[in-house]
Amino acid sequence: MTVDRPTFSESWYRVADSAPRLKSTARTYRQRSRGRLWHVVHEQSGDRFSRLSEAGYRFVALLDGRRTVGDAWRICSEQLGDEAPTQGEAIQILAQLYRENLLHSDLSPDVEGVLRRQQAEKRREVGGLLMNFLFVRLPLVDPNAFLDRWTAVFGRMFSRWGAAVWIGLVAIGLCCVAGRAEAVAGQASEVLDPENLPLLYLCFIGLKVLHEFGHAFVCKRFAGDTGANDEIHTMGVMILVFTPIPYVDVSNAWTLRSRWHRVVVGAAGMMVELAAAAVAAVVWAHTAQGTGLHAVCYNLMFVAGVSSLLFNGNPLLRYDAYYMLSDLLEIPNLAQRSTECVRYLVKRYGWKVLHAHNPARSRREAAWLCAYASLSVVYRAFVCVAIVLFVADKLFVLGSLLAAGAVVAWVGVPLGRLAHYLLVGGEVSRVRGWAVGSTLAVLVTVLAAGALIPMPQRARAEGVAEPVRMAVVYAAADGFVRDYLASGSTVGAGDQVLVESTNVELAAERKALLAQRDGATAERRIALTEDPGTAQVLCQRLRALDDKIRRVEGQLSCLALKSELPGAWVCPDVDRLQGGFLRRGDRVGTVIGDEGLLIRVVAGQHMAARIAAEANGLVDIRVKGAPDRQLRGTIDAVLPAGRQELPSAALGYGAGGSVETLPDGGEGIQSAERFFEIRIRPDADSDVRLLSGQRVVVRFEMPAEPLMVQGWRSLLQLFQRRFHV
């Protein structure tokens, strides 16, 4: 044996004279993974599983209830040589079987104590209570007879022909959705309306029932075809963060020999959901908005999309995609072994523990394990925080308790385990001084760096480029466009016609009024000599006609639109105006002043206050969607009054911006929360030229502060923003 696999164990004397055996209800199934033979032991009455290597199974197979552990180990060592399990590995195998209730239980208390210590549960008290409180399983019915009756029908759908039909169905559904992308996005804002929530939940439950039966039918079919255990006896409800969700226990998929069969079992639920969503998409596309069937189909599409992308389809959470990835990589217990791999690296290379157990069988496998450990812990922390915030939004006291429990489970408990391991753990007995000293040095260094070393601090906000001065040109009278000025032309104030229209009715009315005026003037001239009273009446009529003529002539003059300020005439669709009809009040175009552009940035209350008090006057500006286009600018002003009307709809959620807007906010310019406007003047000497209406990202330089100070401030702002405390 090597140093990494010491042959002997100091606890061996406690188990060597015991004579355990596998339970009579245990069955064994052979599997091949990465070219090696493995044995899956299944205890049918308790539905528990354990996976043993060929050497480990040879050792366990020698335990018949009469032969002692010591004798079995000696025989195994003689037969397998260096491939035989060491005494420590033999104890771990026994502990693994004991934990899964696969060993006959007439063991002495001393032996049971050793096995319990060797295989301590991974979820300790606080973490276990927290998780059990949020995730509770309630078995209700035995679906085995129902599945036996219908597997011949539904199980056969998961074949090559079934896969081809599924691909075609999903493709048709995607085409229906892609052709109506705007309608899909527009209806998304209605999904979480209180009136829609009951329907959304019913659709969720219905899809999840189909999802679970998809797993069950496929597992039943493949297990029956290959001679594996095909009995599925548990179906019930799982309380997931206070939400009842149906589930079916198909853990006997572990007994399937083919990893591809296991992958299909894992994917079956998502395939059923996506097929249902595809059918719903076709129906949704061919039903009228506002009908009940239309709403049901959209909710089915929404639930299937969110569930498949964020949860079941995400391998970083222990749902379907996790088990699929584990089988595809041929790395069983991926999450557990990834954690053990990180621990091994710390023990072996950080604490110099020479005989630390390495769970990876190759460098490639070690790379996969380390990558998964790093990504999954970050994502699980994100999900945990999201769940706590969601609960706290509804029930603040309960959310606070969950947050406290999460801090204890994620920080307090690991630190306690670390301290216990370093102070009393037998594995580090020979290097305890170095292990404790190096750990304290790392912790002190990290804390000191986070609390004392100032780090760069920046704030980012979105804005839109607009002219310093601009004038929107509206049609002042009804008319048909006769002539226009090309867009982009330079104009002066009031000296050039932008758009000229004609109105035959106004021209005819003016001509008629002028004729009436001429007639009234002649009649008045005659009446002055014959009837002064009539002349007085005609004089009043002339004044009325003059008023009408001035009004009509004013409307006619408005048909020639001119600029109120010097600048550039902008009307992208000006060519379409030729011969078109303009109504009074129609927006025609814009005249952009010669003073240049100004960037109007929207910032929340906390950010705006800090920018006004602490930010450097210089800022970096990047064009949204073109990060290579960068220029500098200076803060021109921070407007003191908060507002809710955005400078441009481009900054709102509906147009891809970062500001949450009200669903009934007119043209999408009413923000959900009040904001402050910061005006930035771009550097005039920059080679990058902004266009009016372009969305930009502005980065403000703040005074450097330690990371802990920055994190604490962000945490306080989060609490103030979400809980108003």
Coordinates of C-alpha atoms in Angstrom, one line a residue, residues 257-468:
R257 CA -27.0 -0.8 -16.0
S258 CA -26.9 1.6 -18.9
R259 CA -26.0 5.2 -18.1
W260 CA -27.9 6.3 -21.2
H261 CA -31.1 4.7 -19.7
R262 CA -30.5 6.6 -16.5
V263 CA -30.0 9.8 -18.5
V264 CA -33.2 9.4 -20.3
V265 CA -35.0 8.7 -17.0
G266 CA -33.7 12.0 -15.7
A267 CA -34.6 13.9 -18.9
A268 CA -38.1 12.3 -19.2
G269 CA -39.8 14.8 -16.9
M270 CA -38.5 17.8 -18.8
M271 CA -39.3 16.2 -22.1
V272 CA -42.9 15.7 -21.1
E273 CA -43.1 19.3 -19.8
L274 CA -41.7 20.7 -23.0
A275 CA -44.0 18.6 -25.2
A276 CA -47.0 19.9 -23.2
A277 CA -45.7 23.4 -23.6
A278 CA -45.3 22.9 -27.3
V279 CA -48.9 21.8 -27.7
A280 CA -50.0 24.7 -25.5
A281 CA -48.0 27.1 -27.7
V282 CA -49.8 25.9 -30.8
V283 CA -53.2 26.3 -29.2
W284 CA -52.2 29.7 -27.7
A285 CA -51.2 30.9 -31.1
H286 CA -54.6 30.0 -32.6
T287 CA -56.9 31.3 -29.9
A288 CA -58.1 34.8 -29.1
Q289 CA -56.5 36.8 -26.3
G290 CA -58.8 37.1 -23.3
T291 CA -60.3 33.6 -23.6
G292 CA -59.8 31.1 -20.8
L293 CA -58.1 28.5 -23.0
H294 CA -55.6 31.2 -24.2
A295 CA -54.7 32.1 -20.6
V296 CA -54.3 28.4 -19.6
C297 CA -52.0 27.7 -22.6
Y298 CA -49.8 30.7 -21.8
N299 CA -49.5 29.7 -18.2
L300 CA -48.4 26.2 -19.2
M301 CA -45.8 27.7 -21.5
F302 CA -44.5 30.0 -18.8
V303 CA -44.3 27.3 -16.1
A304 CA -42.6 24.8 -18.4
G305 CA -40.0 27.4 -19.5
V306 CA -39.1 28.6 -16.1
S307 CA -39.1 25.1 -14.5
S308 CA -36.9 23.6 -17.2
L309 CA -34.4 26.4 -17.5
L310 CA -34.0 27.5 -13.9
F311 CA -34.5 24.4 -11.9
N312 CA -34.9 20.9 -13.5
G313 CA -32.5 21.9 -16.3
N314 CA -29.8 23.3 -14.0
P315 CA -27.2 20.8 -13.0
L316 CA -26.0 23.0 -10.1
L317 CA -29.1 22.1 -8.2
R318 CA -29.8 18.5 -7.2
Y319 CA -32.7 18.1 -9.6
D320 CA -33.0 16.2 -12.9
A321 CA -30.1 17.8 -14.7
Y322 CA -27.7 17.1 -11.8
Y323 CA -28.3 13.3 -12.1
M324 CA -28.1 13.5 -15.8
L325 CA -24.7 15.3 -15.6
S326 CA -23.5 12.8 -13.0
D327 CA -24.3 9.9 -15.3
L328 CA -22.9 11.6 -18.4
L329 CA -19.6 12.2 -16.6
E330 CA -19.7 8.8 -15.0
I331 CA -19.1 10.4 -11.6
P332 CA -21.6 9.1 -9.1
N333 CA -22.4 11.2 -6.0
L334 CA -21.0 14.2 -7.9
A335 CA -22.0 16.8 -5.3
Q336 CA -20.7 14.8 -2.3
R337 CA -17.5 13.8 -4.0
S338 CA -16.8 17.4 -5.3
T339 CA -17.0 18.6 -1.7
E340 CA -14.7 15.7 -0.6
C341 CA -12.2 16.6 -3.4
V342 CA -11.9 20.2 -2.2
R343 CA -11.4 19.0 1.3
Y344 CA -8.7 16.6 0.1
L345 CA -6.9 19.4 -1.7
V346 CA -6.9 21.5 1.5
K347 CA -5.8 18.6 3.7
R348 CA -3.1 17.3 1.3
Y349 CA -1.6 20.6 0.1
G350 CA -2.7 23.1 2.7
W351 CA -2.3 21.1 5.9
K352 CA 0.3 18.5 4.7
V353 CA -1.9 15.5 5.6
L354 CA 0.0 12.8 3.7
H355 CA -2.6 10.0 4.0
A356 CA -5.7 12.1 3.1
H357 CA -8.2 10.2 0.9
N358 CA -8.4 11.5 -2.6
P359 CA -12.0 10.8 -4.0
A360 CA -10.8 11.6 -7.6
R361 CA -9.5 8.7 -9.7
S362 CA -7.8 10.9 -12.3
R363 CA -6.8 14.4 -12.9
R364 CA -9.6 14.9 -15.3
E365 CA -12.1 13.7 -12.8
A366 CA -10.5 16.0 -10.1
A367 CA -10.9 19.0 -12.5
W368 CA -14.6 18.2 -12.9
L369 CA -15.1 17.8 -9.2
C370 CA -13.4 21.1 -8.3
A371 CA -15.3 23.0 -11.0
Y372 CA -18.6 21.6 -9.9
A373 CA -17.9 22.3 -6.2
S374 CA -17.0 26.0 -7.0
L375 CA -20.0 26.7 -9.2
S376 CA -22.6 24.8 -7.2
V377 CA -21.8 26.4 -3.9
V378 CA -22.1 29.9 -5.4
Y379 CA -25.4 29.0 -7.1
R380 CA -26.8 27.3 -4.0
A381 CA -26.0 30.3 -1.9
F382 CA -27.8 32.5 -4.5
V383 CA -30.8 30.2 -4.4
C384 CA -30.8 30.2 -0.6
V385 CA -30.7 34.0 -0.4
A386 CA -33.4 34.3 -3.0
I387 CA -35.7 31.9 -1.0
V388 CA -35.0 33.8 2.2
L389 CA -35.8 37.1 0.5
F390 CA -39.0 35.7 -1.0
V391 CA -40.2 34.4 2.3
A392 CA -39.2 37.6 4.1
D393 CA -41.2 39.6 1.6
K394 CA -44.3 37.7 2.6
L395 CA -43.5 37.0 6.3
F396 CA -40.8 39.3 7.7
V397 CA -40.4 37.5 11.0
L398 CA -40.2 34.1 9.5
G399 CA -37.8 35.3 6.8
S400 CA -35.6 36.8 9.5
L401 CA -35.5 33.5 11.3
L402 CA -34.6 31.7 8.1
A403 CA -31.9 34.2 7.4
A404 CA -30.4 33.7 10.9
G405 CA -30.6 29.9 10.4
A406 CA -29.0 30.2 7.0
V407 CA -26.1 32.2 8.4
V408 CA -25.6 29.7 11.2
A409 CA -25.8 26.7 8.7
W410 CA -23.6 28.3 6.1
V411 CA -21.1 30.0 8.3
G412 CA -21.3 29.0 12.0
V413 CA -21.6 25.2 11.5
P414 CA -18.8 24.9 9.0
L415 CA -16.5 27.0 11.2
G416 CA -17.5 24.8 14.2
R417 CA -16.7 21.7 12.3
L418 CA -13.4 23.1 11.1
A419 CA -12.4 24.0 14.6
H420 CA -13.4 20.6 16.0
Y421 CA -11.5 18.8 13.2
L422 CA -8.3 20.9 13.7
L423 CA -8.3 20.6 17.5
V424 CA -9.3 17.0 18.1
G425 CA -9.3 15.3 14.7
G426 CA -7.1 12.2 14.5
E427 CA -6.3 12.7 10.8
V428 CA -4.2 15.9 11.5
S429 CA -2.6 14.7 14.8
R430 CA 0.9 14.7 13.3
V431 CA 0.5 18.1 11.6
R432 CA -1.9 19.8 14.0
G433 CA 0.4 22.7 14.8
W434 CA 1.0 23.5 11.1
A435 CA -2.7 22.9 10.2
V436 CA -4.0 25.3 13.0
G437 CA -1.3 27.9 12.3
S438 CA -1.8 27.9 8.5
T439 CA -5.6 28.1 8.9
L440 CA -5.5 31.0 11.4
A441 CA -3.0 32.8 9.1
V442 CA -5.3 32.4 6.1
L443 CA -8.4 33.5 8.1
V444 CA -6.6 36.5 9.6
T445 CA -5.2 37.5 6.2
V446 CA -8.6 37.3 4.6
L447 CA -10.3 39.3 7.4
A448 CA -7.6 41.9 7.5
A449 CA -7.7 42.3 3.7
G450 CA -11.4 42.6 3.8
A451 CA -11.5 45.0 6.7
L452 CA -8.4 47.2 6.3
I453 CA -7.3 47.4 2.6
P454 CA -9.2 50.0 0.6
M455 CA -10.4 48.6 -2.7
P456 CA -11.6 50.5 -5.8
Q457 CA -15.3 51.3 -5.7
R458 CA -17.5 52.1 -8.6
A459 CA -21.2 52.7 -9.2
R460 CA -22.9 52.1 -12.5
A461 CA -26.1 53.5 -13.9
E462 CA -27.9 53.7 -17.3
G463 CA -28.7 56.8 -19.2
V464 CA -29.7 58.1 -22.5
A465 CA -28.0 60.7 -24.8
E466 CA -30.2 63.7 -25.7
P467 CA -29.4 67.1 -27.1
V468 CA -28.8 70.0 -24.7

